[in-house]
CSV table of C-alpha atoms in Angstrom, one decimal:
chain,number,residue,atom,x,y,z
A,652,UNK,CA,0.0,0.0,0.0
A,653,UNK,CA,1.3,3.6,-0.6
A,654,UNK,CA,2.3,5.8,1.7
A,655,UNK,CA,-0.3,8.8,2.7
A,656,UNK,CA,1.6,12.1,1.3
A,657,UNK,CA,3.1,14.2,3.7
A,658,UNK,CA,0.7,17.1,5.2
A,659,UNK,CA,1.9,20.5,4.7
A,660,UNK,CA,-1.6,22.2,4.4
A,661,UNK,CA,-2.6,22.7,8.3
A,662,UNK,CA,-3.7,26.6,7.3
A,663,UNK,CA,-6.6,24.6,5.4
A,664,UNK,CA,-7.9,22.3,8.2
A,665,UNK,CA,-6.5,19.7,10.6
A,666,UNK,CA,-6.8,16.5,11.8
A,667,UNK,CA,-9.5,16.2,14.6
A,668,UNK,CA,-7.4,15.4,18.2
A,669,UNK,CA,-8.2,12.4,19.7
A,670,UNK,CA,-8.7,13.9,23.0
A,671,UNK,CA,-11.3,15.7,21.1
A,672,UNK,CA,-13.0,13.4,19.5
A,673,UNK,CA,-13.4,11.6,22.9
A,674,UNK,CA,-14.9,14.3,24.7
A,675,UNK,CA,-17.2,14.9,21.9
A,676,UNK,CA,-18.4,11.5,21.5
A,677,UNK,CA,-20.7,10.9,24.6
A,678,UNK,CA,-22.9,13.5,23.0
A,679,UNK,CA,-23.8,11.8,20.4
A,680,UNK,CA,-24.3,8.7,21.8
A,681,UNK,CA,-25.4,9.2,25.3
A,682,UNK,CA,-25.8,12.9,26.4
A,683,UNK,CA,-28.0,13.6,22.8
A,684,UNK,CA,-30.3,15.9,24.7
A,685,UNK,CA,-31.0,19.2,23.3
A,686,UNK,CA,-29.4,22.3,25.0
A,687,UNK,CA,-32.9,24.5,24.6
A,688,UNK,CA,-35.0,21.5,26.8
A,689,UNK,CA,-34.6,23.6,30.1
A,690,UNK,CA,-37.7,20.9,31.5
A,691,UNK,CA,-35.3,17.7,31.7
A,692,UNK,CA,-31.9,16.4,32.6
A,693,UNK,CA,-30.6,15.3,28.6
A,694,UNK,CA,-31.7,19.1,27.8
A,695,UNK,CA,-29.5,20.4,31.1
A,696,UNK,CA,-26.7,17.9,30.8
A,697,UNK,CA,-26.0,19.6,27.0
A,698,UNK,CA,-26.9,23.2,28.2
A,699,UNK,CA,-24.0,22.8,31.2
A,700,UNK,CA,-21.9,21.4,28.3
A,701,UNK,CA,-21.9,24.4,26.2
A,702,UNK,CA,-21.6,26.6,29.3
A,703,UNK,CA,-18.2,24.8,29.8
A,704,UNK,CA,-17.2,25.2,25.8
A,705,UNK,CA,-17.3,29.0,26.7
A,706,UNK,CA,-15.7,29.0,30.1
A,707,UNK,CA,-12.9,27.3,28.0
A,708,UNK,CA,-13.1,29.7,25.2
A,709,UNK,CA,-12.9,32.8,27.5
A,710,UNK,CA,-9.7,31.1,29.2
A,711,UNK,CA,-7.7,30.8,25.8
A,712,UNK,CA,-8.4,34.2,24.6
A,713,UNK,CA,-9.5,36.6,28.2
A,714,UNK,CA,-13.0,37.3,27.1
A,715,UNK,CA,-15.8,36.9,29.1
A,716,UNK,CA,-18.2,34.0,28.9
A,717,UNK,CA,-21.4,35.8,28.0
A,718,UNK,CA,-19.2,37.4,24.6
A,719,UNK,CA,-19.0,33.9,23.0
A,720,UNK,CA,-21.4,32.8,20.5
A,721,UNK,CA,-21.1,30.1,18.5
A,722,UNK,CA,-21.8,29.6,14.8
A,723,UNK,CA,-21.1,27.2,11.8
A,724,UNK,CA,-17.5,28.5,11.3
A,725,UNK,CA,-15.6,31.8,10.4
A,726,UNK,CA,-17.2,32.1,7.8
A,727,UNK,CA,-20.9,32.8,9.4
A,728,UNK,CA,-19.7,34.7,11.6
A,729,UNK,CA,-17.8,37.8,9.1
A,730,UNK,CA,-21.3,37.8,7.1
A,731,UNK,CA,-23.0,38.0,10.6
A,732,UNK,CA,-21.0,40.4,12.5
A,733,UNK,CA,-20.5,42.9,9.0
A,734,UNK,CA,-24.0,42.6,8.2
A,735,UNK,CA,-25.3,43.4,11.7
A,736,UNK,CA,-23.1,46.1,12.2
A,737,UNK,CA,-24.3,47.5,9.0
A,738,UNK,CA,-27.9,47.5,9.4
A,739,UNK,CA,-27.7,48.4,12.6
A,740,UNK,CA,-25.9,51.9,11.7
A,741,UNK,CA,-27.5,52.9,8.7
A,742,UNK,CA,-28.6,56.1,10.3
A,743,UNK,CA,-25.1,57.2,11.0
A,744,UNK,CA,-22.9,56.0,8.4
A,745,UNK,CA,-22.2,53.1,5.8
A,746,UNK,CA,-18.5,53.8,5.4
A,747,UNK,CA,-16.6,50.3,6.4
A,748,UNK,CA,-12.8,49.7,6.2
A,749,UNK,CA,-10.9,46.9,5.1
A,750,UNK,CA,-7.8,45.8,2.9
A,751,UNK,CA,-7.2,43.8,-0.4
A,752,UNK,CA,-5.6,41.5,1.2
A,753,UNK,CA,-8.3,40.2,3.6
A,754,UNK,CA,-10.3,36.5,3.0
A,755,UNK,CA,-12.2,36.0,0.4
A,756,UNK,CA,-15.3,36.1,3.0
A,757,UNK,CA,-14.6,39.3,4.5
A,758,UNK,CA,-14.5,41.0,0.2
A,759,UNK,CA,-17.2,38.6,-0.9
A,760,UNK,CA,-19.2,40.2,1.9
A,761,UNK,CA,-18.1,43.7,1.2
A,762,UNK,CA,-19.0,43.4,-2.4
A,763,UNK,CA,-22.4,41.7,-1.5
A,764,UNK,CA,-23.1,45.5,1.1
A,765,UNK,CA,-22.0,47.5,-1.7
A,766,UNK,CA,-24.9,46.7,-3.5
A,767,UNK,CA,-27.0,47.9,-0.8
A,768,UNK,CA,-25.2,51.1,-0.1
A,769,UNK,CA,-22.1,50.2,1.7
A,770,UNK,CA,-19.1,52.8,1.0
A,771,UNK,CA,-16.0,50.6,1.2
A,772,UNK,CA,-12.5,51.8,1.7
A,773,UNK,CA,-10.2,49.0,0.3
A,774,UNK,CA,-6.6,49.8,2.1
A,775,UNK,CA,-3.6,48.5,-0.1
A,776,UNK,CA,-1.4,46.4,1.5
A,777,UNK,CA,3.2,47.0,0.9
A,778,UNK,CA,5.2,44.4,-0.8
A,779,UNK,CA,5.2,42.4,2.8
A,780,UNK,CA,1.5,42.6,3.1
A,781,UNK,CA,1.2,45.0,5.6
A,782,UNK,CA,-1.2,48.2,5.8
A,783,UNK,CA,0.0,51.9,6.5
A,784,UNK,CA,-1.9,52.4,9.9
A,785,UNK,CA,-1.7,56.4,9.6
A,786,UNK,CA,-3.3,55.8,6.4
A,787,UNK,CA,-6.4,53.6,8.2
A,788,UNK,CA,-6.6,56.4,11.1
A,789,UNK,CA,-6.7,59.4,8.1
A,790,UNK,CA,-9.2,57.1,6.2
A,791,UNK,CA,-11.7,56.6,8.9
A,792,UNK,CA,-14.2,59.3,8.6
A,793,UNK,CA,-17.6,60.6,10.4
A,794,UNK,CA,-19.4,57.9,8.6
A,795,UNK,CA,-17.2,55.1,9.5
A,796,UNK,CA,-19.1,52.4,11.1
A,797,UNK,CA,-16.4,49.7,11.2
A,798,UNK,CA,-12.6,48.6,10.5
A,799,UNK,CA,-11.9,45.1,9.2
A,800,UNK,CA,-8.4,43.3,9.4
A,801,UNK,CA,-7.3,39.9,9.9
A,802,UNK,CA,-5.0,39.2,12.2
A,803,UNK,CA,-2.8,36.5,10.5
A,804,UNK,CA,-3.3,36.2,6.8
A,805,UNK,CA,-3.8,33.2,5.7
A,806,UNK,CA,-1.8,33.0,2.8
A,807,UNK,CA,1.5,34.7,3.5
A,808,UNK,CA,1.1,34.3,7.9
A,809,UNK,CA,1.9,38.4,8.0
A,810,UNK,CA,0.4,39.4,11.4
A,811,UNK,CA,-1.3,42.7,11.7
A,812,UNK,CA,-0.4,45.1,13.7
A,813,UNK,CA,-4.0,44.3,16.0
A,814,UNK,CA,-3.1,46.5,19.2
A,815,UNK,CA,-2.6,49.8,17.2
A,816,UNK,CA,-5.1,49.3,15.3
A,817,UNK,CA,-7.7,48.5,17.9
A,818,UNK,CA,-6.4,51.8,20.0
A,819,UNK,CA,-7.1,53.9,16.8
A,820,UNK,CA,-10.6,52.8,16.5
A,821,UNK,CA,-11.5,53.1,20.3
A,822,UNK,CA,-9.7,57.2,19.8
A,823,UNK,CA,-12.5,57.2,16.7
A,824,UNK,CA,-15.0,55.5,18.2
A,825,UNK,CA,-15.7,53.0,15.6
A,826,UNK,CA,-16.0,49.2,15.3
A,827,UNK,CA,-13.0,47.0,15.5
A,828,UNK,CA,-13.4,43.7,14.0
A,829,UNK,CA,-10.7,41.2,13.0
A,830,UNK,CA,-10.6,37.8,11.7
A,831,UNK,CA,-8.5,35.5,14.0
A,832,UNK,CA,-8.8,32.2,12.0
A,833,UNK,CA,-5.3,31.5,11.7
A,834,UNK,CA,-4.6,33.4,14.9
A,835,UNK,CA,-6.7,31.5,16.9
A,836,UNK,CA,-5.1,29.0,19.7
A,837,UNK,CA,-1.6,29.3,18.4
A,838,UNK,CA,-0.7,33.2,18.7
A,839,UNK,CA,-1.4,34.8,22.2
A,840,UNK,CA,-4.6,36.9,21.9
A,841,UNK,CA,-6.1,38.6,24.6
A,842,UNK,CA,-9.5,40.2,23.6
A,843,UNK,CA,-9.9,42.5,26.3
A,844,UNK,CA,-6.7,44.6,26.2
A,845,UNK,CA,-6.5,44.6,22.4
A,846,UNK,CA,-9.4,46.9,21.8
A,847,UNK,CA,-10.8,44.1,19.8
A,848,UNK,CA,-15.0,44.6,19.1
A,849,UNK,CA,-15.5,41.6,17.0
A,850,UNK,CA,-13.3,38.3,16.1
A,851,UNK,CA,-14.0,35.2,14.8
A,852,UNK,CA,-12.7,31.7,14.7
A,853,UNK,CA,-12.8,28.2,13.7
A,854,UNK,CA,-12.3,24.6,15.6
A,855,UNK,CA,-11.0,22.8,12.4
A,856,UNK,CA,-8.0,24.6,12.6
A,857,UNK,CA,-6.9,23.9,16.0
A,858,UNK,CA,-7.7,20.3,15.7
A,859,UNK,CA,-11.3,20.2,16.5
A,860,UNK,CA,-14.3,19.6,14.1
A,861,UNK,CA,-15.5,21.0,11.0
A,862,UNK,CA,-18.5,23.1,11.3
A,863,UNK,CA,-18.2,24.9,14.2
A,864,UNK,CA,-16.8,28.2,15.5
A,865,UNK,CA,-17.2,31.2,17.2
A,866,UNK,CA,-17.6,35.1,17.4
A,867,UNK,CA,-16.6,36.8,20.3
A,868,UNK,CA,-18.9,39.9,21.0
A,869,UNK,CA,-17.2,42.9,22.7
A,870,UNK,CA,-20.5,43.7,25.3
A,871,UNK,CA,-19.4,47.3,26.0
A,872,UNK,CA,-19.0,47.9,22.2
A,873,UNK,CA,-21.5,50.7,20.4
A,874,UNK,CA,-22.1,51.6,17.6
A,875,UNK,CA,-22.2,55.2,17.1
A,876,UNK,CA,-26.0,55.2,16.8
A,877,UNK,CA,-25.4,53.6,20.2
A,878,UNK,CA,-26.7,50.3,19.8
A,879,UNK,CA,-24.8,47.6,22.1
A,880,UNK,CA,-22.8,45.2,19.7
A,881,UNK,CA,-24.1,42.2,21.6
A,882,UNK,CA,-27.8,43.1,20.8
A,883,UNK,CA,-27.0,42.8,17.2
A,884,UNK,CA,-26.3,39.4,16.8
A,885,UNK,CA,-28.2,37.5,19.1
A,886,UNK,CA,-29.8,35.7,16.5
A,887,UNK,CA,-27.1,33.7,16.5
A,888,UNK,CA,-28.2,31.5,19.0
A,889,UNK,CA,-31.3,30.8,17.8
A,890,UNK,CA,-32.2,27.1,16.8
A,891,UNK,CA,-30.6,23.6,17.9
A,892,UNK,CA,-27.0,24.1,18.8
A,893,UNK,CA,-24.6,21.8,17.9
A,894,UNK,CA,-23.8,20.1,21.3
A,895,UNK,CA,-20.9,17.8,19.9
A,896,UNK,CA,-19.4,20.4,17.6
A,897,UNK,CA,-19.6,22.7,20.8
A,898,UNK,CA,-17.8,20.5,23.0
A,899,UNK,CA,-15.3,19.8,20.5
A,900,UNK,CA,-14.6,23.4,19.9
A,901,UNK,CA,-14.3,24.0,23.8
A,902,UNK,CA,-11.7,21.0,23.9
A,903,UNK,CA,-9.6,22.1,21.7
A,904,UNK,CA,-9.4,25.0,23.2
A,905,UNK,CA,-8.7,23.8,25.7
A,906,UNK,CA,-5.1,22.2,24.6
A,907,UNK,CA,-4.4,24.9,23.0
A,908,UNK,CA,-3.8,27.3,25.8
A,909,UNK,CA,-1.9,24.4,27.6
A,910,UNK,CA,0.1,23.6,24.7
A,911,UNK,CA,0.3,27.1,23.0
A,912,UNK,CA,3.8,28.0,24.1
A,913,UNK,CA,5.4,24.4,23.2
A,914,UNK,CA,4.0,24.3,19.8
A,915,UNK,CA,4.9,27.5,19.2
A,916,UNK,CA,8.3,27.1,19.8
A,917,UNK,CA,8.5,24.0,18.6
A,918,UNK,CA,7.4,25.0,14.7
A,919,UNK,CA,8.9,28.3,14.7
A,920,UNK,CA,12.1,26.4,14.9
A,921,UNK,CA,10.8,24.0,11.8
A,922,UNK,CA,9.9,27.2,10.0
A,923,UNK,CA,13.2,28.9,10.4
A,924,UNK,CA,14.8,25.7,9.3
A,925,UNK,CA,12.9,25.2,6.4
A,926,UNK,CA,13.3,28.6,5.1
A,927,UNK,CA,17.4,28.8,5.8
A,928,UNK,CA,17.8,25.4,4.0
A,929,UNK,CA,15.5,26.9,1.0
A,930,UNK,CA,17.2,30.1,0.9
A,931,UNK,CA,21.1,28.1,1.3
A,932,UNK,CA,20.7,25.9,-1.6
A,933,UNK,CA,18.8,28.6,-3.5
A,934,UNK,CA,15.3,27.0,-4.1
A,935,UNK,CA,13.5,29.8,-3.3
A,936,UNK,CA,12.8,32.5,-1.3
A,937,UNK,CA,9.9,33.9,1.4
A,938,UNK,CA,6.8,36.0,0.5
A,939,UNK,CA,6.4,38.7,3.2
A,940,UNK,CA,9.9,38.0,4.7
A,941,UNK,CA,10.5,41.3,6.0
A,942,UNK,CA,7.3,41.3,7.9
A,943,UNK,CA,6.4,40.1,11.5
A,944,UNK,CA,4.3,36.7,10.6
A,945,UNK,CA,3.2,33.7,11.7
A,946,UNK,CA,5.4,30.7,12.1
A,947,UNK,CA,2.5,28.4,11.1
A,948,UNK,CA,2.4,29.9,7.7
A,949,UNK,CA,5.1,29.9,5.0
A,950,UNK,CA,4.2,31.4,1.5
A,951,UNK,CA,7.3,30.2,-0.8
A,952,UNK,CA,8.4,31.7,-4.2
A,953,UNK,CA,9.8,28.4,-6.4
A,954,UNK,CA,13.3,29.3,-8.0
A,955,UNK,CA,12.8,27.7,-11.2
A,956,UNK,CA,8.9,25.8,-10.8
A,957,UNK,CA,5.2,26.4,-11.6
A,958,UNK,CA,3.5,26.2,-8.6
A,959,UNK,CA,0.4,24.1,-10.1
A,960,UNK,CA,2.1,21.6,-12.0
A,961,UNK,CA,4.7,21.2,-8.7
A,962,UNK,CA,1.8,20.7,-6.7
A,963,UNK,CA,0.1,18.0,-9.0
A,964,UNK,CA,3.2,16.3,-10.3
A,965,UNK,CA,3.8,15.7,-6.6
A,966,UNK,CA,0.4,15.1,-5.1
A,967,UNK,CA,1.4,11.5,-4.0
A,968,UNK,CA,4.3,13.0,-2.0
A,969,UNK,CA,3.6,16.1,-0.2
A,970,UNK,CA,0.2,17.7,0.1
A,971,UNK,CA,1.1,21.6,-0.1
A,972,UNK,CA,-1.4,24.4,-1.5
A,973,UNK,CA,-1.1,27.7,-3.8
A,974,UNK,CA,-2.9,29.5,-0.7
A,975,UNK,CA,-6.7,29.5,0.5
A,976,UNK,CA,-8.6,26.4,0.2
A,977,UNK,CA,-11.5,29.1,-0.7
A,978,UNK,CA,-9.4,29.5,-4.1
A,979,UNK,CA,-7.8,26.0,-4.3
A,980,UNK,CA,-10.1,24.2,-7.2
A,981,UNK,CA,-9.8,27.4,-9.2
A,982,UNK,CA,-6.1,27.7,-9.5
A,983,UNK,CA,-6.3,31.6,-9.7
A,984,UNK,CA,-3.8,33.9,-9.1
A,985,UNK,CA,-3.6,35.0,-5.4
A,986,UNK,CA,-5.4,38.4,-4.9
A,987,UNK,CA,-3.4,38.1,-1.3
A,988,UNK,CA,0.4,38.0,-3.4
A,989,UNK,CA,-1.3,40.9,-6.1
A,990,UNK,CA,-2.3,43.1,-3.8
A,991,UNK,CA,1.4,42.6,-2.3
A,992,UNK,CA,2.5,43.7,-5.9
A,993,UNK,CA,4.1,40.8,-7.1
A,994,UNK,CA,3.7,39.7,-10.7
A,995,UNK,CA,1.8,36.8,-12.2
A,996,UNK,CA,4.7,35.4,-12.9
A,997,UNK,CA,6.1,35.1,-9.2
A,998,UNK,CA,2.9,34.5,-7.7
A,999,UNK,CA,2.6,31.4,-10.2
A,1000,UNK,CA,5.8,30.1,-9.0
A,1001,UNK,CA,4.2,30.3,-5.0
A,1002,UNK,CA,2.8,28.0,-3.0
A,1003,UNK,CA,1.8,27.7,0.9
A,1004,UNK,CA,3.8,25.4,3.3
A,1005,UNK,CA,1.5,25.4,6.8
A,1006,UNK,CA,2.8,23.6,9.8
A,1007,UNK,CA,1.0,21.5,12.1
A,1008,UNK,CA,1.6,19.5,15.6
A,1009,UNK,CA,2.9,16.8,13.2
A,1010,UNK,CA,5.5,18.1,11.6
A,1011,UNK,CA,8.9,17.0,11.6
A,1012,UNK,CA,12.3,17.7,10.0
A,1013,UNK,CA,12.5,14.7,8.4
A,1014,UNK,CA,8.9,15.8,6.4
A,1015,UNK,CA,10.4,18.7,5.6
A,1016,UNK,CA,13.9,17.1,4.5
A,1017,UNK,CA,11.5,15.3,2.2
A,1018,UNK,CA,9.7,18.4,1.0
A,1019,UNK,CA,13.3,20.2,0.2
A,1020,UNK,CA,14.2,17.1,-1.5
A,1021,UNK,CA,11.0,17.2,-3.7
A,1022,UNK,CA,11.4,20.7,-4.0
A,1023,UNK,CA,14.8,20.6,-5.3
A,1024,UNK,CA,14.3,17.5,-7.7
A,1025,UNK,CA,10.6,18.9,-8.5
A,1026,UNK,CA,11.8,19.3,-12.4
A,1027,UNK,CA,13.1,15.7,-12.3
């Protein structure tokens, strides 16, 4: 039997922990009740269970329990939260703020309110993928109702500058959210001293299931209109909530904040490794290398390769990506590397190494080896 490829595309999901997987199980087969049935013990037994998902939640991240809500994934909760946030402010503005290097679901969702009257400022990023922050405090005007900027892109692993940009939207009193997807349970985040109104995140990514993940609701956050943030969205709890998906995501959680520090230091030394032995025997070089970024994320210029025919002429040996899995079956051109100003040609010669709990240096021997016979 041949041997599975070796993972390099942790950005994109990960495997589910078994620690997870074994804390989720009894509620599917024995505590099955539903969290909403206040009248008997299955209903309580799942309501205490979610409880717990957000008392673990609020420990990784120092939020308070009652700003978690859960939804379907990151995803749900960037149409929700800029959506919301948008209605609820028509009367004193429309004006939003965001970059041309954010996820496809934050644009998607900016195109889809600028058919209904949004005013969208699209802040261009520098060839390491970073935004000019005195040009986001001079673009926010009277009728900005919100700023939104990842934290950790998930192409190139460029971390925002989160802190200075939360303290200029408190100083103008407007909306602060951020996507945290790749931040989530492997960066330190602290929600209440960042200045942070809105962030979302996914379990899949931290090794827990698909389908679930969370916003966190700032619950002294306005709008200018002075509606309370948490008011907005609490639709999102309506209907059955997802006890096992719940309790998954509060698991993993869980180990990530006891294991944050460890696997951090343990795949930022992978990552420096990696990139020395790329840029020593000249097979390429680092998108975003002058910038502050992730460790989890490397977005790799090929010396002498197309990306797309590396990737499937070496399927059955390493399982790497050209960036998003939102993009991956179209093979396009990164928006992430153009708005970074890099041409065609480079960005076709780019592809995404992420690193996971897994990773070793033998894998990554392998995936220099590949790399450097990939024309072979």
């Amino acid at each position: 039997m041949n041997e599975e490829p070796i993972y390099f595309d942790f950005a994109s999901t990960t495997p589910v922990n078994e620690e997870v997987y074994k804390a989720m199980s009894p509620y599917f087969l024995n505590y099955y009740g539903n969290a909403s049935s206040s009248t008997h013990k299955q209903g309580e037994i799942a309501s205490k269970a979610i409880e717990e998902a957000r008392n673990q939640v609020s420990r990784l991240v120092n939020c308070k329990e009652n700003e978690v809500f859960f939804t379907s994934g990151s995803t749900e909760s960037i149409k929700l939260a800029m959506s919301q946030v948008f209605y609820n402010s028509l009367d004193t503005g429309t004006h939003i703020i965001t970059s041309t290097a954010e996820h496809k679901a934050v644009l998607d969702t900016c195109k889809d309110l600028e058919k209904i009257g949004a005013q969208v400022t699209y802040l261009d990023v520098d060839e390491n993928g970073k935004i000019d922050v005195d040009l986001l405090e001079n673009s926010i005007g009277s009728d900005t109702i919100l700023v939104a900027l990842m934290h950790v892109n998930n192409e190139t692993g460029v971390i925002a500058d989160i802190r200075d940009i939360g303290a200029i939207c408190k100083k103008k009193n407007v909306l602060f959210f951020t996507d945290a997807t790749q931040s989530y349970g492997k960066l330190p985040l602290n929600f209440q001293e960042e200045n942070i109104d809105l962030l979302c995140f996914n379990a899949h990514k931290i090794y827990g299931p698909k389908g679930i993940g969370g916003l966190l609701v700032n619950t002294t956050a306005k709008t200018k209109s002075g509606v309370i943030v948490k008011g907005l969205i609490e639709s999102v709890n309506l209907g059955t909530q997802n006890v096992p998906g719940i309790v998954g995501l509060g698991k993993s959680s869980e180990l990530a904040k006891s294991e944050l520090h460890v696997n951090y230091d343990k795949i930022q030394k992978l990552n420096r490794y990696l990139t020395q032995e790329l840029y020593q025997l000249e097979l390429g070089t680092v998108n975003g290398f002058s910038a502050s970024r992730s460790p989890y994320i490397l977005n790799i210029q090929l010396a002498n390769q197309d990306a797309e025919s590396f990737i499937l002429k070496h399927k059955n040996t390493v399982s790497v990506s050209m960036g998003s899995a939102c993009n991956s079956r179209l093979m396009q051109q990164s928006h992430v590397l153009k708005s970074m100003g890099l041409s065609k040609e480079i960005a076709d010669r780019s592809i995404r190494i992420s690193f996971g709990a897994t990773t070793t240096q033998a894998q990554l021997d392998t995936l220099i080896y590949t790399i450097k016979n990939g024309n072979n």
